[in-house]
CSV table of C-alpha atoms and ligand atoms in Angstrom, one decimal:
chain,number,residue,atom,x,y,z
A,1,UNK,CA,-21.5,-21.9,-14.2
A,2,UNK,CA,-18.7,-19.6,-13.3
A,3,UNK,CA,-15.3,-21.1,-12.0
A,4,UNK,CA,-15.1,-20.8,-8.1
A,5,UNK,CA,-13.1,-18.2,-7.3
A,6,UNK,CA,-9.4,-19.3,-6.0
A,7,UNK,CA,-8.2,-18.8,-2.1
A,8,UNK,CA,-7.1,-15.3,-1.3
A,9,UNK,CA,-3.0,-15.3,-1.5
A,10,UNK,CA,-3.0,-13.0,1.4
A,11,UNK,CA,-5.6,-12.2,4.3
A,12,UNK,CA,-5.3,-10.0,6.9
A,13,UNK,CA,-8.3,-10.4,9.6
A,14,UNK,CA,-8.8,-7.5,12.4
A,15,UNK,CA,-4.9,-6.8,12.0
A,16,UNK,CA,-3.2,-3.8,14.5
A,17,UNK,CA,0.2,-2.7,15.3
A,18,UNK,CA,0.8,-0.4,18.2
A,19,UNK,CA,4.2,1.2,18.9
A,20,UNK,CA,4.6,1.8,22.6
A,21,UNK,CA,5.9,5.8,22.3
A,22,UNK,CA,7.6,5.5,26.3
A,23,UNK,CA,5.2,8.4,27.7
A,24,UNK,CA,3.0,8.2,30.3
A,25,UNK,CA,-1.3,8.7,29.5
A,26,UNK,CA,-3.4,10.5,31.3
A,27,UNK,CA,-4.7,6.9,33.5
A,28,UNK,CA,-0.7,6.5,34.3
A,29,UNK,CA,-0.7,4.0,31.5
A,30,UNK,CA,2.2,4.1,29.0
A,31,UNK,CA,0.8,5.6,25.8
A,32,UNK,CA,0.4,3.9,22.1
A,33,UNK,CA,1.1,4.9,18.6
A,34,UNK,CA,-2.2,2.6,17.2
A,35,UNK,CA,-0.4,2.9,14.0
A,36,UNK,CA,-2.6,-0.1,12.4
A,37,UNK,CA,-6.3,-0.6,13.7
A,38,UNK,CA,-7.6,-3.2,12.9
A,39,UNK,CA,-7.5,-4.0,9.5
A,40,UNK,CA,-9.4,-6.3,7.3
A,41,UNK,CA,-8.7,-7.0,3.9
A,42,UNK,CA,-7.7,-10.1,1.1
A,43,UNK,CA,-5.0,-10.0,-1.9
A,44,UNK,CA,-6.0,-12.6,-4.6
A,45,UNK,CA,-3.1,-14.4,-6.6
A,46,UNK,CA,-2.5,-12.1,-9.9
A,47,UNK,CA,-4.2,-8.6,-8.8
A,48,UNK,CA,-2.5,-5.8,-7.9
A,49,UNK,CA,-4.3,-4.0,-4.6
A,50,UNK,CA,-3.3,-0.6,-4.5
A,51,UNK,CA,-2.8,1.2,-0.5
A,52,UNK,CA,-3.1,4.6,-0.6
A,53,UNK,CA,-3.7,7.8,2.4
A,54,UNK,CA,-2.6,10.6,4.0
A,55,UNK,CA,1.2,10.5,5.2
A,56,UNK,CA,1.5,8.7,8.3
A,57,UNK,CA,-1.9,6.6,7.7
A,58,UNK,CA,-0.2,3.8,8.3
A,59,UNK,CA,0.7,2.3,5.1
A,60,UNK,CA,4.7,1.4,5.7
A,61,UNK,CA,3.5,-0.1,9.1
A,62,UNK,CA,0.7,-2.2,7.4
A,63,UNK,CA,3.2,-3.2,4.8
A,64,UNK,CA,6.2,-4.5,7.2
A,65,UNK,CA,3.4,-6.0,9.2
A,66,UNK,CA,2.5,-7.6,6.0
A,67,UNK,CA,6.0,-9.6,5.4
A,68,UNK,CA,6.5,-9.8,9.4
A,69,UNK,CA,9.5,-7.3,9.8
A,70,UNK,CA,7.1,-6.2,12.3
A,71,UNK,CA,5.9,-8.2,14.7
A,72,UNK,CA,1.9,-8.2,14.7
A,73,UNK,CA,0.0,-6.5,18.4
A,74,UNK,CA,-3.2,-8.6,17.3
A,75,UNK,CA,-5.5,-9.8,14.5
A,76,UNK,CA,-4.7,-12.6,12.1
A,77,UNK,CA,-2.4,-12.5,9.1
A,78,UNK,CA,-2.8,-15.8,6.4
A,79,UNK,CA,-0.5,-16.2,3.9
A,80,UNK,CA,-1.1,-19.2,1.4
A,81,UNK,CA,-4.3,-20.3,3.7
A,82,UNK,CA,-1.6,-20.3,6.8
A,83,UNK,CA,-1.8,-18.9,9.9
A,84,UNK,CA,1.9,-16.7,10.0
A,85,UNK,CA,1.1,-14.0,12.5
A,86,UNK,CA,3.2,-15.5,14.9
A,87,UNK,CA,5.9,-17.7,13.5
A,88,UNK,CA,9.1,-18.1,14.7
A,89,UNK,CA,12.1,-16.8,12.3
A,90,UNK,CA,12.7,-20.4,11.2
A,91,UNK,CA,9.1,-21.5,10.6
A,92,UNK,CA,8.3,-18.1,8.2
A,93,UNK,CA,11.4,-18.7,6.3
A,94,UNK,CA,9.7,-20.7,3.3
A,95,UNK,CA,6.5,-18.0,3.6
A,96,UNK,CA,9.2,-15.4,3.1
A,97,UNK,CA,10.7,-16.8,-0.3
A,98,UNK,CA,7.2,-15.7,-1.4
A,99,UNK,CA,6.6,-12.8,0.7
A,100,UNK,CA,9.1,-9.7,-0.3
A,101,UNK,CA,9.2,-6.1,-0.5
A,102,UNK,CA,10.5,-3.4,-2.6
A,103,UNK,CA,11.3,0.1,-1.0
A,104,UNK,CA,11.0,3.9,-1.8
A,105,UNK,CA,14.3,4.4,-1.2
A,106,UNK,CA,16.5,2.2,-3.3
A,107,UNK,CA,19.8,3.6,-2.2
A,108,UNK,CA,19.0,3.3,1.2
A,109,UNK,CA,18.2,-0.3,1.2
A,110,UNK,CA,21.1,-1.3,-0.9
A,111,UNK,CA,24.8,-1.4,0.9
A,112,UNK,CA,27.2,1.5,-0.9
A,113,UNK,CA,30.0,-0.7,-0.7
A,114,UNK,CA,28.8,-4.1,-2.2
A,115,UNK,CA,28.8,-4.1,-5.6
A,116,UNK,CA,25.5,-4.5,-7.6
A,117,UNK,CA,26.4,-8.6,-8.6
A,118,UNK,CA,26.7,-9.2,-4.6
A,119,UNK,CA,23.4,-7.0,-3.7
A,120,UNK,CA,21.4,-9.3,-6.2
A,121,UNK,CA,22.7,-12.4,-5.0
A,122,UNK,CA,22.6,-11.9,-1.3
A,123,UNK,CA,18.9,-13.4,-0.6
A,124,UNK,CA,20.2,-16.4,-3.1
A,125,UNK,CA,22.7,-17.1,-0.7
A,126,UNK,CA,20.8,-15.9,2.5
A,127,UNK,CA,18.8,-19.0,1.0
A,128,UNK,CA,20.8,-21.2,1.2
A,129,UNK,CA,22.0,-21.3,-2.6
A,130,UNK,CA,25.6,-22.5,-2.7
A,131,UNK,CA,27.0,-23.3,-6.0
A,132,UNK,CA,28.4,-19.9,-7.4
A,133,UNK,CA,28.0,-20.7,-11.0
A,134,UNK,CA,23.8,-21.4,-10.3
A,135,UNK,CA,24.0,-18.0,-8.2
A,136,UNK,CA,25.8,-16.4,-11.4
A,137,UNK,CA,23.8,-17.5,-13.6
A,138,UNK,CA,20.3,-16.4,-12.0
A,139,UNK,CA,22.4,-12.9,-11.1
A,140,UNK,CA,22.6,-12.7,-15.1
A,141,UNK,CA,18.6,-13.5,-15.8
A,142,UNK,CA,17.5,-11.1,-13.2
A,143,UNK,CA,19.4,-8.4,-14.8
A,144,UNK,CA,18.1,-8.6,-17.9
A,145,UNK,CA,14.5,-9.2,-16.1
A,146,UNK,CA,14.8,-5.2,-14.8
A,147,UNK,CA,16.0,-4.5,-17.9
A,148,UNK,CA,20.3,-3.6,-16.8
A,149,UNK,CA,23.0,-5.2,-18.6
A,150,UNK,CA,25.3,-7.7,-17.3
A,151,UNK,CA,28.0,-4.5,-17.6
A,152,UNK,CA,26.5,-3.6,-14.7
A,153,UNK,CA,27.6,-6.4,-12.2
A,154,UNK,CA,30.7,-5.4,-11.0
A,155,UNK,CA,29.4,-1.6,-10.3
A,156,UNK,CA,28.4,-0.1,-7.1
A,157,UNK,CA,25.1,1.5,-6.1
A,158,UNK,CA,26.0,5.3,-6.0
A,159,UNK,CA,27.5,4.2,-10.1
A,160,UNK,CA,23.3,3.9,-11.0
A,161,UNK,CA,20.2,6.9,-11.4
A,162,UNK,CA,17.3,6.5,-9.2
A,163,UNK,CA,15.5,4.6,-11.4
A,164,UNK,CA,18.1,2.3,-12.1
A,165,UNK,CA,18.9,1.8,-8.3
A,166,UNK,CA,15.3,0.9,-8.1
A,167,UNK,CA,15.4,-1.8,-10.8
A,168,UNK,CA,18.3,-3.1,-9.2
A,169,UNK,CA,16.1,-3.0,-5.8
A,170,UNK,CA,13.2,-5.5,-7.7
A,171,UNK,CA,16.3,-7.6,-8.5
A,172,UNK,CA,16.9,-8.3,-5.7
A,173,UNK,CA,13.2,-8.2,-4.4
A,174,UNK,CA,12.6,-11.3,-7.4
A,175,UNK,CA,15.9,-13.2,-6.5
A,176,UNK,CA,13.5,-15.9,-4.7
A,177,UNK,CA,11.2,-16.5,-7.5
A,178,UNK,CA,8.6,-14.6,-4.8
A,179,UNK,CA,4.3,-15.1,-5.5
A,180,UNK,CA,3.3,-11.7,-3.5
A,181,UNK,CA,5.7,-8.1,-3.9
A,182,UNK,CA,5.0,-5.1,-1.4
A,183,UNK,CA,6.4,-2.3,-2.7
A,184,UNK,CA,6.0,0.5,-0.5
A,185,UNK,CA,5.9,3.8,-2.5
A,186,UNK,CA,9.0,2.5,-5.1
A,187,UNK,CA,8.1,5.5,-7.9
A,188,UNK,CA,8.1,8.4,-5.1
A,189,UNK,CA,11.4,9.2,-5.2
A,190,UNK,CA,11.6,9.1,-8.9
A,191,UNK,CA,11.2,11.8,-11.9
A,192,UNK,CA,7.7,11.1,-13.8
A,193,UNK,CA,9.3,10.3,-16.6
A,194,UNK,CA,10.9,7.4,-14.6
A,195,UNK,CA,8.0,7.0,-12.8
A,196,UNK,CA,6.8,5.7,-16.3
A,197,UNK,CA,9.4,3.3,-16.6
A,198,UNK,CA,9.3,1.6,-13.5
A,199,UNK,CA,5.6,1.5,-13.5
A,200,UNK,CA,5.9,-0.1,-17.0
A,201,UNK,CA,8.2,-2.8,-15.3
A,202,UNK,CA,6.1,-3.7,-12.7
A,203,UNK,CA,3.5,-4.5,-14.9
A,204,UNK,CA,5.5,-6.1,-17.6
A,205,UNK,CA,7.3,-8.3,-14.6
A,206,UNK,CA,3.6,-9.3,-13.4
A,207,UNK,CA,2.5,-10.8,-16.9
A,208,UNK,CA,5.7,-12.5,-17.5
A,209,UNK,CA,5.6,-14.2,-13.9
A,210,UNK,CA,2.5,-13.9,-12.8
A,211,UNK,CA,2.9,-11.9,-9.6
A,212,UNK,CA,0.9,-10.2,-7.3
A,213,UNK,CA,1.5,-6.7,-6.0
A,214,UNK,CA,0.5,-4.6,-2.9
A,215,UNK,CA,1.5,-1.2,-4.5
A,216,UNK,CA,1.6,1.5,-2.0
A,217,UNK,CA,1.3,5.1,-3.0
A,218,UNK,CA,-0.1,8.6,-1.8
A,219,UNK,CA,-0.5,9.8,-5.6
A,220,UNK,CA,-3.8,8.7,-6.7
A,221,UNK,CA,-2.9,9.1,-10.2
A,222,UNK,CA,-0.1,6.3,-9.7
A,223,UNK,CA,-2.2,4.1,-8.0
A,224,UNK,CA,-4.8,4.3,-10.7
A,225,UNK,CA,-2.1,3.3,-13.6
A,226,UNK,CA,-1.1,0.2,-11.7
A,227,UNK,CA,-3.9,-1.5,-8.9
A,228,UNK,CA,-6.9,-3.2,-10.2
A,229,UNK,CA,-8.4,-2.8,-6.5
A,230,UNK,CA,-7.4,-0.4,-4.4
A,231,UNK,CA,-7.9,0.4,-0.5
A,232,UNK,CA,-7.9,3.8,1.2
A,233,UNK,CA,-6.4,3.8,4.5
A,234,UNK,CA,-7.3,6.7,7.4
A,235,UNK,CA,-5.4,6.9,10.8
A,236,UNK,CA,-4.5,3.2,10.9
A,237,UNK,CA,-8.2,2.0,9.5
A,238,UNK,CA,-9.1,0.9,5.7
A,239,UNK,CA,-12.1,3.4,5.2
A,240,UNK,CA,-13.1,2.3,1.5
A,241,UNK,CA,-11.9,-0.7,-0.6
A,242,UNK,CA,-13.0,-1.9,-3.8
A,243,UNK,CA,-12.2,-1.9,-7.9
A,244,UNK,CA,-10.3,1.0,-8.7
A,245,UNK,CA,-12.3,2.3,-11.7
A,246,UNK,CA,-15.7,2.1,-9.5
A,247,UNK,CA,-13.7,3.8,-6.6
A,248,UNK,CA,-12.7,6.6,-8.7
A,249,UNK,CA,-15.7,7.6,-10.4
A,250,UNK,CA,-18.2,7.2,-7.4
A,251,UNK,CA,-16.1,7.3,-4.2
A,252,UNK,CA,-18.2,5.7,-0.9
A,253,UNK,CA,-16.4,7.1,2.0
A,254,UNK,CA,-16.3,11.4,2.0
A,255,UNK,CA,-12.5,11.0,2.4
A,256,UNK,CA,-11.8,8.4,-0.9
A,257,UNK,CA,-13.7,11.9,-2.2
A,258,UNK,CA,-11.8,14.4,-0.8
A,259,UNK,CA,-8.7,12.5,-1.9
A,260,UNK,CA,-10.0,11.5,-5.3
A,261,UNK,CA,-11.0,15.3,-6.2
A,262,UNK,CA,-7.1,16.2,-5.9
A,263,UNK,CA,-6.3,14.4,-8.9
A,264,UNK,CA,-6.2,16.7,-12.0
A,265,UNK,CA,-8.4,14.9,-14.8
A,266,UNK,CA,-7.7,15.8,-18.5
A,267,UNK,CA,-11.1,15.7,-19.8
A,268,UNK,CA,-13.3,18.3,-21.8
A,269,UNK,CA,-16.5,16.9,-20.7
A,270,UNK,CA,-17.2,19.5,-17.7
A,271,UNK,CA,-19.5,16.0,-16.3
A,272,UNK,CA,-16.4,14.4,-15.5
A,273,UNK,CA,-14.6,17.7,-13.8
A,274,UNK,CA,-14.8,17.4,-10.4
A,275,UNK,CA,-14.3,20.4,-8.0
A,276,UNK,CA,-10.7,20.2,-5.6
A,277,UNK,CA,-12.3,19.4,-2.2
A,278,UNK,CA,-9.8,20.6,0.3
A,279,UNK,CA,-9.8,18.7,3.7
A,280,UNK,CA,-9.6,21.1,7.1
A,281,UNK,CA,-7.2,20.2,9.6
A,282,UNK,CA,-4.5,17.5,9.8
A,283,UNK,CA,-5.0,13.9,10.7
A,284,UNK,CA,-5.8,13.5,14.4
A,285,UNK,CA,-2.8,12.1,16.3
A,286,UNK,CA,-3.4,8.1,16.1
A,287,UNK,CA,-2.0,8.1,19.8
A,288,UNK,CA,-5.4,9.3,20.6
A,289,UNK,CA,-7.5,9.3,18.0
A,290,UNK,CA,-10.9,10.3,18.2
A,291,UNK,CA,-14.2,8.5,19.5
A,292,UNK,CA,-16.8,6.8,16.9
A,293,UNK,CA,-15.5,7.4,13.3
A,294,UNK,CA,-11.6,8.4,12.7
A,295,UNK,CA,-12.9,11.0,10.2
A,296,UNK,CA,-15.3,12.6,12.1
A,297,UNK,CA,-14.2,16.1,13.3
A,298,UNK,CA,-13.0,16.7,9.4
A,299,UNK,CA,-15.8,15.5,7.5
A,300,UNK,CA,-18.8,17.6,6.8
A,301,UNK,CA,-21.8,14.9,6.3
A,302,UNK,CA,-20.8,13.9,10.4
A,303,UNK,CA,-23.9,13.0,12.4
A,304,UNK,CA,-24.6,12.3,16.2
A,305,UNK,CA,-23.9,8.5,15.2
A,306,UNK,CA,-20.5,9.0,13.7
A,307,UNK,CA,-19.2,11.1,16.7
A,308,UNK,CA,-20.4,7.9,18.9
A,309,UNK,CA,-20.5,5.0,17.0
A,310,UNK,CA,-17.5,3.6,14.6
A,311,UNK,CA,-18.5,2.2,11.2
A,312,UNK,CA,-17.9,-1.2,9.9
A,313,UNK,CA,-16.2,-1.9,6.9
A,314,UNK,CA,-19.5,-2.9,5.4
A,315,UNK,CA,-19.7,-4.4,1.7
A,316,UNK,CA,-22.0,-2.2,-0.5
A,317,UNK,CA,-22.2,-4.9,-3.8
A,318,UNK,CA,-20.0,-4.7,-6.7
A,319,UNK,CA,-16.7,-6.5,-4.6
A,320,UNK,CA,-16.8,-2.7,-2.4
A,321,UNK,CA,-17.0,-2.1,1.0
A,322,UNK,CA,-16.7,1.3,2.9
A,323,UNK,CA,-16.6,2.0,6.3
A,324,UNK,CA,-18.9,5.3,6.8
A,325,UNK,CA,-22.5,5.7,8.2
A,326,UNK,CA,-23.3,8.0,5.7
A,327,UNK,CA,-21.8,6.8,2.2
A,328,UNK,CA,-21.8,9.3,-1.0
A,329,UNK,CA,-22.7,7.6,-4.6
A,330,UNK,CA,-25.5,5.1,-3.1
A,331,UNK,CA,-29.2,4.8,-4.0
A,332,UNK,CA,-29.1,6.3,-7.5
A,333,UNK,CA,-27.8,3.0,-9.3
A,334,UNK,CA,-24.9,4.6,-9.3
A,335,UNK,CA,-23.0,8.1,-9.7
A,336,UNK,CA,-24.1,11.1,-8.3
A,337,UNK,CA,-21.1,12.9,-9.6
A,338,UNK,CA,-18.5,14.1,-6.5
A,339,UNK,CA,-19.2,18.1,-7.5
A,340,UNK,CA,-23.0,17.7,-6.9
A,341,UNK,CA,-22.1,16.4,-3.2
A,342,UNK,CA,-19.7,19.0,-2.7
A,343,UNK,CA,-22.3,22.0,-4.1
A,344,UNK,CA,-24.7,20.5,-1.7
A,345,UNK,CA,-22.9,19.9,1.3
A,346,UNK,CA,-19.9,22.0,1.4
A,347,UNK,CA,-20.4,25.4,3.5
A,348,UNK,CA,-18.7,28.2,2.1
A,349,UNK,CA,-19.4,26.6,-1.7
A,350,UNK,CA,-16.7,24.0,-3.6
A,351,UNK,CA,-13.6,26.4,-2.7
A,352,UNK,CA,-13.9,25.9,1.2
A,353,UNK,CA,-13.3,22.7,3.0
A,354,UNK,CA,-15.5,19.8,2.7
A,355,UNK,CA,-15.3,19.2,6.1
A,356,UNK,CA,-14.9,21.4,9.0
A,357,UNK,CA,-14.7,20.4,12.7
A,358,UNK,CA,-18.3,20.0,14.5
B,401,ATP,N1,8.9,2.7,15.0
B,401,ATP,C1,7.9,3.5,15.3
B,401,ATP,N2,7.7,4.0,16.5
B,401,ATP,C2,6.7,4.8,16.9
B,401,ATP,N3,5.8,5.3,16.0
B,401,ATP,C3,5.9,4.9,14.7
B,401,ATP,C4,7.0,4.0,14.3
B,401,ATP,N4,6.8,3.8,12.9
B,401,ATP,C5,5.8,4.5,12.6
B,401,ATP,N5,5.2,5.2,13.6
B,401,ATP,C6,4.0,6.0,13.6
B,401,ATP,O1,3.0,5.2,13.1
B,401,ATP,C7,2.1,6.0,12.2
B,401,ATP,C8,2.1,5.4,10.9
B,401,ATP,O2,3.4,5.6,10.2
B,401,ATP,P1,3.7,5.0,8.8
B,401,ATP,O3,5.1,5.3,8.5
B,401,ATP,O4,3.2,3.6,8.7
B,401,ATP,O5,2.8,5.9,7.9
B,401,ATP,P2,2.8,6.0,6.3
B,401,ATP,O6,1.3,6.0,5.9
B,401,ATP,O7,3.7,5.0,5.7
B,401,ATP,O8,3.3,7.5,6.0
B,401,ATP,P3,4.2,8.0,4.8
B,401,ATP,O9,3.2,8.3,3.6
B,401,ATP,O10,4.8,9.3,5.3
B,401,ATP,O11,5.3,7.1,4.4
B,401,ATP,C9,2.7,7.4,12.3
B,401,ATP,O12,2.0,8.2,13.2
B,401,ATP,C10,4.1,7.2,12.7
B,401,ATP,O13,4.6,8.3,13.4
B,402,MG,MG1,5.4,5.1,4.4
């Protein structure tokens, strides 16, 4: 008998945040940014879920929704099996020793004029820690944790490369001993080479204290070194979630495809090439964003029901669920490789858009 499978660390439950924009609709009502729609999802303790989409999906919102640096508009968010979406500042504070985040821009998050020993121990002392030689002393391991040298204490941010700033950014992110990291987009910024590094860290930091990530990224290619799950996000909405090897070789939703096809693959077997799909358009504004499905007017397969009608997240076996009416890789057993839809589907042939607006 297999072992039951533990609760989810984090769960999110029909979660949106609007931003009220200040201008006046067309009804006379005051118009909304729906920057997060409601989305469904679950983190279990010791994966990494990878967040990925289009810039301005949604992704940062989701993630400071995610730690509550942003209050919630509706939905549910769980964190440990409780109920946080609308704690006070007091009551999150032990959720939020758990809870932290790392950002795409170190240097921006980190004061210029503190030095590196103070940036590291300010959530110790935010925390309450008082004695300085206990605050030294964990200073010291965290260090040596991101792999920087206790030379590097009494240095100040703009002293450090972007990698290093970053590194000095998990730090401080690990100061509280935390279960769940979200780092929004932390290898961006950096050189690939670097991107190696830091990559390298994250994993080697999840082994050695057993963490769990939410790694946010619009390179597919990075997500697919570091998430074991991984969930596409369209205009606010999670469109397709599920393992990340099964996600990349038969994407569900025509968008994980379109996506998915952008990432070069070195391989000689021409099986595994895929053609580039190129999507038509930009993302509809998600202050008005259209009617049925949120990827309709760029999507090729779009029927009468998708202009109408929005899709579920719906599971489709295997620990995947996709949000589309009229999923790609289904009914074969499995793979109907992503150039076969595109020859098929794709007027103009594999060079034009995949989708073009109805
Ligand atoms: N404070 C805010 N006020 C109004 N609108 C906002 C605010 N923050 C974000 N938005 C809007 O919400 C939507 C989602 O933005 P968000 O920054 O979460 O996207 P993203 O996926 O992180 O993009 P990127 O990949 O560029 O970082 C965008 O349309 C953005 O303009
Ligand atoms: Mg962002």
């Amino acid at each position: 008998m297999s072992a039951p499978r533990p609760a989810p660390l984090l769960e999110a439950i029909e979660l949106s945040k609007d931003f009220p924009v200040g201008r006046k609709g067309p009804g006379g009502t005051l118009q909304k940014v729906h920057a997060v729609d409601k989305v469904s999802f679950q983190v279990w303790p010791g994966e990494t879920l990878g967040l990925v989409g289009e810039s301005g999906c949604g992704k940062s919102t989701l993630a400071r929704c995610l730690v509550r640096l942003y209050d919630i508009t509706s939905g549910t968010l769980r964190f440990q099996g409780q109920d946080i979406t609308r704690l006070g500042t007091r009551q999150l504070r032990p959720a939020r020793l758990h809870l932290q985040m790392v950002f795409q821009d170190p240097y921006s998050s980190l004061n210029p004029r503190r030095r590196v020993g103070d940036l590291i121990a300010e959530p110790l002392r935010v925390h309450g820690r008082r004695k300085s030689g206990e605050i030294d002393a964990r200073v010291r391991a965290l260090l040596g944790l991101v792999g920087l040298s206790p030379d590097h204490l009494n240095r100040f941010p703009h002293e450090f490369s972007g990698g290093q700033r970053q590194r000095i950014g998990i730090a401080r992110a690990l100061a509280l001993s935390p279960q769940l990291i979200i780092a929004d987009e932390p290898v961006s910024a950096l050189d690939v080479s670097i991107q190696a590094q830091i990559i390298n860290l994250f994993s080697d930091l999840q082994e050695q204290l057993g963490l769990t990530y939410i790694f946010i990224a619009h390179d597919l290619s990075v997500i697919r070194q570091v998430a074991s799950r991984t969930a596409v996000m369209y205009l606010g909405s999670i469109v397709e979630i599920g393992p990340t090897q099964e996600l990349y070789d038969t994407p569900a939703h025509p968008y994980t495809a379109a996506l998915i096809s952008a990432v070069p693959i070195a391989s000689v077997d021409p099986r595994k090439r895929r053609e580039r799909i190129v999507l038509a358009g930009d993302p509809p504004s998600p202050m008005d964003p259209p009617l049925g499905c949120r990827f309709h007017p760029r999507c090729s397969y779009s029927s009468a029901r998708c202009r109408s009608e929005r899709p579920a997240l719906l599971e489709i076996g295997n620990g995947r669920s996709v949000a589309c009416h009229h999923p790609l890789n289904r009914g074969s057993g499995a793979s109907l490789p992503l150039a076969d839809h595109a020859q098929v589907d794709v007027p103009g042939g594999n060079s034009g858009p995949l989708c073009s607006a109805p």
